[in-house]
Coordinates of C-alpha atoms in Angstrom, one line a residue:
Chain A
M841 CA -78.3 22.6 -14.5
T842 CA -78.0 19.0 -13.4
T843 CA -75.6 16.5 -15.0
R844 CA -77.3 13.4 -16.1
E845 CA -75.8 10.0 -15.5
R846 CA -73.8 8.7 -18.4
V847 CA -75.7 5.7 -19.5
P848 CA -73.5 3.2 -21.4
A849 CA -74.9 1.9 -24.6
V850 CA -73.8 -1.5 -23.4
E851 CA -73.3 -2.6 -19.8
G852 CA -69.9 -3.7 -18.7
W853 CA -67.8 -3.1 -21.8
F854 CA -66.3 0.2 -20.7
T855 CA -66.0 2.7 -17.8
T856 CA -68.0 5.9 -17.9
S857 CA -65.8 7.9 -15.7
E858 CA -62.1 8.8 -16.2
P859 CA -59.8 7.2 -17.0
Y860 CA -62.0 5.8 -19.7
T861 CA -61.1 2.2 -20.4
L862 CA -62.5 -0.7 -22.3
I863 CA -63.2 -3.7 -20.1
G864 CA -62.4 -7.1 -21.5
G865 CA -62.1 -10.6 -20.0
K866 CA -58.9 -12.4 -18.9
C867 CA -58.6 -16.1 -18.4
P868 CA -57.3 -16.8 -14.9
T869 CA -55.7 -20.1 -16.1
C870 CA -53.9 -19.3 -19.4
G871 CA -54.0 -15.4 -19.3
T872 CA -55.7 -15.0 -22.7
Y873 CA -57.8 -11.8 -23.3
V874 CA -61.2 -11.4 -24.8
F875 CA -63.3 -8.4 -25.9
P876 CA -66.2 -8.0 -25.5
P877 CA -66.2 -9.5 -22.0
R878 CA -67.9 -12.9 -21.8
S879 CA -68.4 -15.8 -19.5
G880 CA -68.8 -19.6 -19.9
A881 CA -65.5 -20.6 -21.5
C882 CA -62.0 -19.5 -22.3
P883 CA -61.8 -19.3 -26.1
N884 CA -58.3 -20.9 -26.2
P885 CA -59.1 -24.4 -27.3
G886 CA -56.2 -25.7 -25.2
C887 CA -57.6 -24.2 -22.0
D888 CA -60.4 -25.7 -19.9
A889 CA -61.2 -22.6 -17.8
T890 CA -64.9 -21.8 -17.6
E891 CA -64.8 -18.3 -16.3
L892 CA -63.0 -15.1 -17.5
E893 CA -62.3 -12.3 -15.1
P894 CA -63.3 -8.7 -16.1
T895 CA -60.1 -6.7 -16.7
P896 CA -59.4 -3.2 -17.9
L897 CA -57.6 -3.2 -21.3
S898 CA -54.9 -0.9 -22.5
R899 CA -56.2 2.6 -23.1
R900 CA -54.0 3.2 -26.1
G901 CA -53.4 1.3 -29.3
R902 CA -52.6 1.8 -33.0
I903 CA -54.9 1.9 -35.9
W904 CA -54.9 -1.4 -37.9
S905 CA -57.3 0.0 -40.4
Y906 CA -60.1 2.6 -40.8
T907 CA -63.1 3.6 -42.9
E908 CA -65.6 6.4 -43.2
N909 CA -69.3 5.6 -43.7
H910 CA -71.4 7.9 -46.0
Y911 CA -74.8 6.2 -45.8
A912 CA -76.9 5.7 -42.7
P913 CA -76.8 2.2 -41.4
P914 CA -80.1 0.5 -40.8
P915 CA -81.6 0.0 -37.3
P916 CA -80.8 -0.9 -34.6
F917 CA -78.3 1.9 -35.4
V918 CA -79.9 5.2 -34.4
A919 CA -78.8 7.5 -37.1
P920 CA -79.0 11.3 -36.7
D921 CA -81.2 13.2 -39.1
P922 CA -79.7 14.6 -41.2
F923 CA -77.1 11.9 -41.3
E924 CA -73.5 12.9 -40.9
P925 CA -70.7 10.6 -42.2
Y926 CA -68.5 9.1 -39.4
A927 CA -65.3 7.2 -39.2
L928 CA -64.6 3.7 -37.8
A929 CA -61.2 2.4 -36.7
A930 CA -60.0 -1.1 -35.9
V931 CA -57.3 -0.6 -33.3
E932 CA -54.6 -3.0 -32.2
L933 CA -53.8 -3.2 -28.5
E934 CA -50.3 -4.5 -28.3
E935 CA -50.3 -6.0 -24.8
E936 CA -53.6 -7.9 -25.2
G937 CA -52.9 -8.9 -28.9
L938 CA -56.5 -7.7 -29.7
V939 CA -57.9 -5.6 -32.6
I940 CA -61.0 -3.7 -31.5
L941 CA -63.4 -1.8 -33.7
G942 CA -64.8 1.5 -32.6
Q943 CA -66.3 4.7 -33.9
V944 CA -63.7 7.5 -34.2
A945 CA -64.2 10.6 -32.1
K946 CA -66.8 13.0 -33.8
G947 CA -65.4 15.3 -36.4
I948 CA -62.3 13.2 -37.1
M949 CA -62.6 11.7 -40.6
A950 CA -60.8 9.2 -42.8
A951 CA -58.5 12.0 -44.2
D952 CA -57.3 12.6 -40.6
L953 CA -56.4 9.0 -40.0
R954 CA -53.7 6.6 -41.1
I955 CA -52.7 3.1 -40.3
G956 CA -50.3 2.9 -37.4
M957 CA -51.6 6.1 -35.8
A958 CA -51.8 6.2 -32.0
V959 CA -55.2 6.5 -30.5
E960 CA -56.8 6.2 -27.1
V961 CA -60.2 5.4 -25.6
D962 CA -62.6 8.3 -25.2
L963 CA -66.3 8.6 -24.8
Q964 CA -69.1 10.3 -26.8
V965 CA -72.9 10.3 -27.0
L966 CA -74.1 7.5 -29.3
C967 CA -77.8 8.7 -29.4
T968 CA -80.4 10.6 -27.4
D969 CA -83.9 9.2 -26.8
A970 CA -87.2 11.1 -26.8
D971 CA -86.8 12.1 -23.1
G972 CA -83.4 13.6 -23.8
Q973 CA -81.6 10.7 -22.1
E974 CA -78.2 10.2 -23.7
T975 CA -76.5 6.8 -24.2
W976 CA -72.7 6.8 -24.5
I977 CA -70.3 4.7 -26.4
W978 CA -66.5 4.4 -26.5
T979 CA -64.5 6.0 -29.3
W980 CA -61.0 6.0 -30.6
A981 CA -59.4 9.4 -30.4
P982 CA -56.0 10.3 -32.0
V983 CA -53.3 11.2 -29.4
A984 CA -49.8 12.5 -29.7
D985 CA -47.5 9.7 -30.6
E986 CA -44.7 9.2 -28.1
E987 CA -42.7 7.2 -30.6
E988 CA -42.8 9.9 -33.2
G989 CA -41.4 13.4 -33.4
A990 CA -37.8 12.3 -33.0
Chain B
M91 CA -59.3 -39.5 -62.0
S92 CA -62.4 -40.4 -60.1
S93 CA -63.1 -42.0 -56.8
D94 CA -66.2 -43.7 -55.4
R95 CA -66.7 -40.6 -53.2
D96 CA -67.0 -38.2 -56.2
L97 CA -70.7 -37.5 -56.6
V98 CA -72.0 -36.4 -60.0
V99 CA -73.8 -33.1 -60.7
L100 CA -76.6 -34.3 -62.9
G101 CA -78.4 -31.1 -63.3
A102 CA -78.3 -27.4 -62.5
G103 CA -80.9 -24.6 -62.6
M104 CA -81.4 -21.0 -61.6
H105 CA -83.9 -18.2 -61.4
P106 CA -82.4 -15.0 -62.8
W107 CA -81.2 -12.6 -60.1
G108 CA -82.9 -9.2 -59.7
K109 CA -85.3 -7.3 -57.5
W110 CA -88.6 -8.9 -58.4
G111 CA -90.3 -8.5 -55.0
R112 CA -92.1 -11.9 -55.1
N113 CA -92.1 -14.8 -52.6
F114 CA -88.8 -16.6 -52.5
V115 CA -90.6 -19.9 -53.0
E116 CA -91.6 -18.9 -56.5
Y117 CA -88.0 -18.3 -57.4
G118 CA -87.0 -21.7 -55.9
L119 CA -89.6 -23.5 -57.9
V120 CA -88.2 -22.1 -61.2
A121 CA -84.7 -23.1 -60.2
A122 CA -85.9 -26.6 -59.1
R123 CA -87.8 -27.3 -62.2
E124 CA -84.9 -26.2 -64.4
A125 CA -82.5 -28.4 -62.5
L126 CA -84.8 -31.4 -62.7
A127 CA -85.2 -30.9 -66.4
D128 CA -81.5 -30.4 -66.9
A129 CA -80.9 -33.7 -65.0
D130 CA -83.9 -35.4 -66.7
V131 CA -85.0 -36.6 -63.3
A132 CA -88.6 -36.6 -62.1
W133 CA -89.4 -34.8 -58.8
R134 CA -90.9 -38.0 -57.4
D135 CA -87.5 -39.7 -57.9
I136 CA -85.6 -37.3 -55.6
E137 CA -84.8 -39.1 -52.4
F138 CA -83.3 -36.2 -50.4
V139 CA -84.0 -32.5 -50.4
A140 CA -81.4 -30.2 -48.9
G141 CA -82.7 -26.7 -48.4
A142 CA -80.4 -23.7 -47.8
D143 CA -82.3 -21.4 -45.4
T144 CA -83.1 -17.7 -45.5
I145 CA -83.7 -15.7 -42.3
R146 CA -85.7 -13.1 -44.1
N147 CA -88.8 -15.0 -45.0
G148 CA -90.3 -16.2 -41.7
Y149 CA -90.7 -19.9 -40.9
P150 CA -90.9 -21.0 -44.5
G151 CA -87.4 -19.6 -44.9
F152 CA -86.0 -21.3 -41.7
V153 CA -87.3 -24.7 -42.9
S154 CA -86.5 -24.4 -46.6
G155 CA -86.1 -28.1 -47.1
S156 CA -89.7 -28.7 -46.2
T157 CA -90.9 -25.5 -47.8
F158 CA -89.6 -26.5 -51.2
S159 CA -90.7 -30.1 -50.7
Q160 CA -94.3 -29.0 -50.0
A161 CA -94.3 -26.5 -52.9
L162 CA -93.2 -29.2 -55.3
G163 CA -95.6 -31.7 -53.8
W164 CA -94.9 -33.9 -50.8
T165 CA -93.2 -37.2 -51.9
G166 CA -92.1 -38.6 -48.5
A167 CA -88.4 -37.7 -49.3
Q168 CA -85.9 -37.2 -46.6
I169 CA -84.9 -33.6 -45.9
S170 CA -82.5 -31.2 -44.2
S171 CA -82.5 -27.4 -43.8
S172 CA -79.2 -25.6 -43.4
Y173 CA -78.3 -22.1 -42.3
A174 CA -74.8 -20.8 -42.5
A175 CA -75.2 -17.2 -43.8
C176 CA -73.5 -16.9 -47.1
A177 CA -72.2 -20.5 -46.8
S178 CA -75.8 -21.9 -46.5
G179 CA -75.8 -23.3 -50.0
A180 CA -72.5 -25.1 -49.4
Q181 CA -73.8 -26.5 -46.1
A182 CA -76.9 -27.8 -47.9
L183 CA -74.7 -29.4 -50.5
Q184 CA -72.6 -31.0 -47.8
S185 CA -75.7 -32.3 -46.1
A186 CA -76.9 -34.0 -49.4
R187 CA -73.4 -35.2 -50.1
A188 CA -73.1 -36.8 -46.7
Q189 CA -76.5 -38.5 -47.1
L190 CA -75.6 -40.0 -50.4
L191 CA -72.0 -41.0 -49.5
A192 CA -73.4 -42.7 -46.4
G193 CA -75.5 -44.8 -48.7
F194 CA -78.9 -43.5 -47.6
G195 CA -80.0 -42.7 -51.1
E196 CA -78.7 -42.1 -54.6
V197 CA -80.1 -38.8 -55.8
A198 CA -80.7 -35.5 -54.1
M199 CA -81.8 -31.9 -54.7
V200 CA -79.9 -29.0 -53.2
I201 CA -81.9 -25.7 -53.3
G202 CA -81.8 -22.2 -52.0
A203 CA -83.7 -19.0 -52.8
D204 CA -84.1 -15.5 -51.3
T205 CA -86.0 -12.3 -51.4
T206 CA -84.1 -9.3 -50.0
P207 CA -85.0 -5.8 -49.0
K208 CA -83.3 -2.8 -50.6
G209 CA -80.1 -1.4 -49.1
F210 CA -77.8 -2.7 -46.4
F211 CA -78.4 -6.1 -44.8
A212 CA -79.7 -5.6 -41.3
P213 CA -79.7 -7.9 -38.3
V214 CA -82.7 -10.0 -37.4
G215 CA -85.3 -7.8 -35.7
G216 CA -85.8 -7.2 -32.0
E217 CA -83.5 -5.8 -29.3
R218 CA -81.1 -8.7 -29.1
K219 CA -78.2 -7.4 -27.1
E220 CA -76.3 -10.7 -26.9
D221 CA -76.2 -11.1 -30.7
P222 CA -72.8 -9.9 -32.1
D223 CA -74.6 -9.0 -35.4
W224 CA -77.1 -6.7 -33.5
Q225 CA -74.2 -5.3 -31.4
R226 CA -72.1 -4.2 -34.4
F227 CA -75.0 -2.3 -35.9
H228 CA -76.4 -0.7 -32.7
L229 CA -73.1 0.2 -31.1
L230 CA -71.0 1.1 -34.1
G231 CA -73.0 1.3 -37.2
A232 CA -70.6 -1.2 -38.7
T233 CA -72.4 -2.3 -41.8
N234 CA -71.0 -5.1 -44.1
P235 CA -69.4 -2.6 -46.4
S236 CA -67.6 -1.1 -43.3
F237 CA -65.8 -4.4 -42.9
F238 CA -65.0 -4.7 -46.6
A239 CA -63.6 -1.2 -46.5
L240 CA -61.3 -1.9 -43.5
N241 CA -59.9 -4.7 -45.5
A242 CA -59.6 -2.6 -48.7
R243 CA -57.8 0.2 -46.8
R244 CA -55.4 -2.3 -45.4
R245 CA -54.6 -3.5 -48.9
I246 CA -53.9 0.0 -50.1
D247 CA -51.6 0.7 -47.1
V248 CA -49.8 -2.6 -46.8
F249 CA -49.7 -3.9 -50.4
G250 CA -49.8 -0.6 -52.4
D251 CA -53.1 -1.4 -54.2
T252 CA -55.0 1.5 -55.7
T253 CA -58.7 2.2 -56.0
D254 CA -58.2 1.7 -59.7
D255 CA -57.1 -1.9 -59.1
F256 CA -60.3 -2.5 -57.2
A257 CA -62.3 -0.9 -60.0
M258 CA -60.7 -3.2 -62.5
V259 CA -62.2 -6.1 -60.7
K260 CA -65.7 -4.7 -61.3
V261 CA -64.8 -3.8 -64.9
K262 CA -63.7 -7.4 -65.5
N263 CA -66.7 -9.0 -63.8
S264 CA -69.2 -6.7 -65.5
Q265 CA -67.8 -7.8 -68.9
A266 CA -68.4 -11.4 -68.0
G267 CA -71.8 -10.7 -66.4
A268 CA -73.0 -8.8 -69.4
A269 CA -73.1 -12.1 -71.3
N270 CA -74.9 -14.1 -68.6
P271 CA -78.7 -14.3 -68.9
Y272 CA -79.0 -15.1 -65.1
A273 CA -77.1 -12.0 -64.0
R274 CA -79.0 -9.0 -62.7
F275 CA -76.6 -6.3 -64.0
R276 CA -75.8 -6.7 -67.6
K277 CA -74.0 -3.4 -68.2
E278 CA -70.3 -3.3 -68.8
F279 CA -68.7 -0.7 -66.5
S280 CA -65.6 1.3 -67.3
L281 CA -63.0 2.8 -64.9
E282 CA -64.6 6.2 -65.7
D283 CA -67.9 5.1 -64.2
F284 CA -66.2 4.9 -60.8
A285 CA -65.5 8.6 -60.6
S286 CA -69.3 9.3 -60.5
S287 CA -70.0 6.5 -58.1
P288 CA -70.6 7.7 -54.6
I289 CA -68.4 6.7 -51.6
V290 CA -70.2 4.1 -49.4
S291 CA -67.5 3.2 -47.0
D292 CA -64.2 4.9 -47.8
P293 CA -62.3 3.8 -49.9
L294 CA -65.1 1.8 -51.4
R295 CA -67.6 3.3 -53.8
L296 CA -71.1 2.0 -54.6
L297 CA -69.7 0.2 -57.7
D298 CA -67.1 -1.5 -55.5
V299 CA -69.8 -3.1 -53.2
C300 CA -72.2 -5.8 -54.3
A301 CA -76.0 -5.2 -54.1
T302 CA -78.7 -7.3 -52.4
S303 CA -80.8 -9.3 -54.8
D304 CA -83.6 -11.9 -55.2
G305 CA -82.6 -15.1 -56.8
A306 CA -82.6 -18.9 -56.6
A307 CA -80.4 -21.9 -57.6
A308 CA -80.8 -25.6 -57.5
L309 CA -78.7 -28.7 -58.2
I310 CA -79.5 -32.4 -58.7
I311 CA -76.6 -34.5 -57.4
C312 CA -76.3 -38.3 -57.5
T313 CA -74.0 -41.3 -56.8
P314 CA -71.7 -42.4 -59.6
E315 CA -73.7 -45.7 -59.8
Y316 CA -77.0 -43.8 -60.4
A317 CA -75.3 -41.6 -63.1
R318 CA -73.8 -44.6 -64.8
R319 CA -77.2 -46.3 -64.9
K320 CA -78.9 -43.2 -66.2
L321 CA -76.2 -42.0 -68.7
G322 CA -74.6 -45.2 -69.7
S323 CA -71.2 -44.0 -68.5
L324 CA -69.5 -41.3 -66.4
E325 CA -67.7 -39.9 -69.4
G326 CA -67.8 -36.1 -69.4
T327 CA -69.9 -35.8 -66.2
V328 CA -69.1 -33.1 -63.7
R329 CA -67.9 -34.6 -60.4
I330 CA -67.9 -33.1 -56.9
K331 CA -64.3 -33.6 -55.8
A332 CA -64.4 -31.7 -52.6
V333 CA -66.8 -29.8 -50.3
A334 CA -64.9 -28.3 -47.3
N335 CA -66.8 -26.4 -44.6
T336 CA -64.1 -25.0 -42.4
T337 CA -64.0 -23.0 -39.2
P338 CA -61.2 -20.6 -38.2
T339 CA -58.3 -21.8 -36.0
Y340 CA -57.8 -20.0 -32.8
P341 CA -56.7 -17.2 -32.6
Q342 CA -58.7 -15.7 -35.5
I343 CA -56.6 -12.5 -35.9
R344 CA -58.4 -10.9 -38.9
L345 CA -61.4 -8.7 -38.0
E346 CA -64.2 -10.7 -39.6
L347 CA -67.9 -10.0 -39.9
P348 CA -69.8 -9.7 -37.6
D349 CA -67.3 -9.5 -34.7
I350 CA -66.3 -6.2 -33.1
A351 CA -62.9 -7.6 -32.1
T352 CA -60.4 -10.3 -33.1
D353 CA -59.2 -13.1 -30.9
S354 CA -56.1 -12.3 -28.7
Q355 CA -52.6 -13.2 -29.8
A356 CA -51.2 -12.6 -26.3
V357 CA -51.0 -16.2 -25.2
V358 CA -51.4 -18.3 -28.4
G359 CA -49.6 -17.1 -31.5
P360 CA -51.3 -16.9 -34.8
P361 CA -52.0 -20.1 -36.7
A362 CA -49.7 -21.2 -39.5
S363 CA -52.2 -20.1 -42.0
G364 CA -55.1 -17.7 -41.8
F365 CA -58.8 -18.6 -42.0
K366 CA -59.4 -17.8 -45.6
D367 CA -56.2 -19.7 -46.7
S368 CA -57.3 -22.8 -44.8
I369 CA -60.8 -22.9 -46.5
A370 CA -59.2 -23.5 -49.9
R371 CA -56.4 -25.7 -48.5
N372 CA -58.9 -28.1 -47.0
A373 CA -60.7 -28.4 -50.3
Y374 CA -57.5 -28.9 -52.3
E375 CA -56.4 -31.7 -49.9
Q376 CA -59.8 -33.4 -50.3
A377 CA -59.7 -33.2 -54.1
G378 CA -56.0 -34.1 -54.4
L379 CA -55.6 -30.9 -56.6
G380 CA -53.9 -27.6 -56.2
P381 CA -54.3 -24.1 -57.5
E382 CA -52.2 -24.9 -60.6
D383 CA -55.0 -27.3 -61.6
L384 CA -57.8 -24.8 -61.7
S385 CA -59.5 -23.8 -65.0
C386 CA -61.6 -21.1 -63.3
A387 CA -63.0 -20.1 -59.9
E388 CA -66.1 -18.5 -58.5
V389 CA -65.3 -16.3 -55.5
Y390 CA -67.3 -14.0 -53.3
D391 CA -66.6 -10.6 -54.6
L392 CA -68.8 -8.9 -51.9
S393 CA -66.4 -6.0 -52.6
T394 CA -64.0 -5.6 -55.5
A395 CA -61.0 -5.6 -53.1
L396 CA -62.2 -8.8 -51.5
E397 CA -61.8 -10.6 -54.8
L398 CA -58.1 -9.7 -54.8
D399 CA -57.9 -11.3 -51.3
W400 CA -59.4 -14.5 -52.7
Y401 CA -56.7 -14.8 -55.4
E402 CA -54.1 -14.9 -52.6
N403 CA -56.2 -17.2 -50.4
L404 CA -56.7 -19.6 -53.3
G405 CA -52.9 -19.7 -53.9
L406 CA -53.2 -18.2 -57.4
C407 CA -50.4 -15.8 -56.3
A408 CA -48.5 -14.8 -53.2
E409 CA -50.0 -12.6 -50.5
G410 CA -50.1 -9.0 -51.6
E411 CA -49.9 -9.8 -55.3
G412 CA -53.6 -10.1 -56.1
A413 CA -53.8 -6.8 -57.9
K414 CA -51.2 -7.9 -60.4
L415 CA -53.5 -10.7 -61.6
V416 CA -56.3 -8.3 -62.4
R417 CA -53.9 -5.8 -64.0
D418 CA -52.3 -8.3 -66.3
G419 CA -55.6 -10.1 -67.2
T420 CA -54.8 -13.5 -65.6
T421 CA -58.2 -13.6 -64.0
A422 CA -60.2 -12.2 -66.9
L423 CA -62.0 -14.4 -69.5
G424 CA -59.3 -15.6 -71.8
G425 CA -56.7 -15.3 -69.1
R426 CA -54.8 -18.2 -67.4
V427 CA -57.4 -18.7 -64.7
P428 CA -60.6 -16.7 -65.1
V429 CA -62.2 -15.7 -61.8
N430 CA -65.9 -15.1 -61.6
P431 CA -66.7 -16.0 -65.3
S432 CA -70.4 -15.8 -64.2
G433 CA -69.9 -12.0 -63.6
G434 CA -69.6 -12.7 -59.8
L435 CA -71.7 -11.2 -57.1
S436 CA -71.0 -7.7 -58.5
S437 CA -73.2 -8.8 -61.5
F438 CA -75.7 -10.8 -59.5
G439 CA -76.0 -9.2 -56.1
E440 CA -76.5 -11.2 -52.9
A441 CA -79.3 -13.8 -52.6
I442 CA -77.7 -15.4 -49.6
P443 CA -79.0 -19.0 -49.5
A444 CA -78.8 -19.3 -53.3
Q445 CA -75.4 -17.9 -54.1
A446 CA -73.1 -20.8 -53.1
I447 CA -75.4 -23.1 -55.1
A448 CA -75.4 -20.7 -58.0
Q449 CA -71.6 -20.8 -58.0
I450 CA -71.8 -24.6 -58.6
C451 CA -74.4 -24.2 -61.3
E452 CA -72.0 -21.8 -63.1
L453 CA -69.0 -24.1 -62.7
T454 CA -71.1 -27.1 -63.9
W455 CA -72.1 -25.3 -67.0
Q456 CA -68.6 -24.0 -67.6
L457 CA -67.2 -27.5 -67.4
Q458 CA -69.9 -28.7 -69.8
G459 CA -69.0 -25.9 -72.2
R460 CA -72.5 -24.3 -72.0
R461 CA -71.7 -20.7 -71.4
P462 CA -71.8 -18.8 -74.7
G463 CA -70.4 -15.3 -74.4
H464 CA -68.6 -16.0 -71.1
Q465 CA -67.2 -19.5 -71.6
V466 CA -63.9 -20.5 -70.2
E467 CA -62.5 -22.6 -73.1
G468 CA -61.6 -26.1 -72.2
A469 CA -62.5 -25.8 -68.5
T470 CA -62.0 -29.1 -66.6
V471 CA -61.6 -28.0 -63.0
G472 CA -63.6 -25.3 -61.2
L473 CA -63.5 -24.1 -57.6
A474 CA -66.1 -22.1 -55.7
I475 CA -65.3 -20.4 -52.4
N476 CA -67.1 -18.2 -49.9
Q477 CA -67.3 -17.3 -46.3
G478 CA -70.5 -17.1 -44.2
L479 CA -70.7 -14.8 -41.2
F480 CA -69.8 -16.3 -37.8
G481 CA -66.9 -18.5 -39.2
H482 CA -68.5 -20.6 -42.0
G483 CA -65.8 -21.0 -44.6
S484 CA -66.9 -23.1 -47.6
C485 CA -65.1 -24.3 -50.7
T486 CA -66.3 -26.8 -53.4
I487 CA -64.2 -28.2 -56.2
V488 CA -65.8 -29.8 -59.3
A489 CA -64.0 -31.5 -62.2
T490 CA -64.8 -33.4 -65.3

């Protein structure tokens, strides 16, 4: 059996080999972060920089809020048939001061989540085309919380 | 108090909301003719036509100013066509207002209409990988209700709101909407109805989320001089005191449709007030009025929980206290400041380019005492607020 290449659903937003990380942009002048990565202008209105440098973002963050969708979204989402509910989480990255939305790792639902929960970037298959080619997406997956358990 | 910059709402008209499946121009024509009749102004006398655009109806939708001008019969009027998602109607109003205040005419029509497909709103067709709206659907399946739900969950966790608080918003709005002949849903819902309503995006149920609709609305606005000549005096007229179309201030730290991420707070700290607070504040400043002056308000209850946010963003209460106002009846008909006396979007559904205009139609009729069954008694000041995707905040204040 051969292992297919992991084709990212979007180019340049995350790594497809471990350690999985989201890739944002960082302003070389003022240090501000962006996600998704972009070019052309720093979004800080007080900064004149015209380019942002690709930069790996913190792998871990905390859930700012979450939901669980029970109806299939319309295209361009590729919904499995039969449709299975899935969770989304908006996750706060402390160092970058960003909140980033992502699907939650398959099988983990709203009842398993809570605001403030520690999560980290993981990868899963987003969809598979007619030739069996898989495209991959980042997810948020719960992890043991180092600040808890005391 | 009036100022030379306060334009007059001379007439208002709507097509009832619903799922009629006809061409959006048909709906617009009904609203236009009703507004012209309400204003007692001939179509030929309209000097400026401000269309609010729809992206769902091909080129005629993108150039709605000319589409409606052609449909009503070309008159050589000046035109504009505005798109700002849910704030399109407010942008069109601002376009007409600027034209008249600049002295390039005295009387204008503002018009918007839409025909929507069933189900979730979807992005514009085609594989458009650079479009944040396309990205959020393709990569995440993050529908509009997903975003409303993230917000609702946050309210539960941070403020202690309950799903019953959310349901009470719908119960309240459905009572008002049941008496409104333009509303699509005329049924009064109870808290019990929620138990059988399926979850769409947890914690929100189908009854918490507004539907998509067809609909149309139109306004005739004019200068005070024009109104005085026509009516003999400005006594009792409804005046436009403010139209604020506001962008966020960097960094935008709430996750807002259609973006996948917020701005970073790492270098620049959060602004003194959030985006949704600033939309109302700008309008209050323009009008020289405050939340204590409001008789009623029309707000975008795209979800029940979102209406509670607006109470706070309008300054009707402190942050986190929105649910109290629906619990104690403050925002119901007969309360201190009724919110969505029209029945709101929960009774109408979304007809995107029409709804910000429909809000002003409702407020105009409220201030004229013309809303039997859902009248706010003695209304003198009304505020309409909404937020279009991609950072279009809009707020309008009208007063007698």
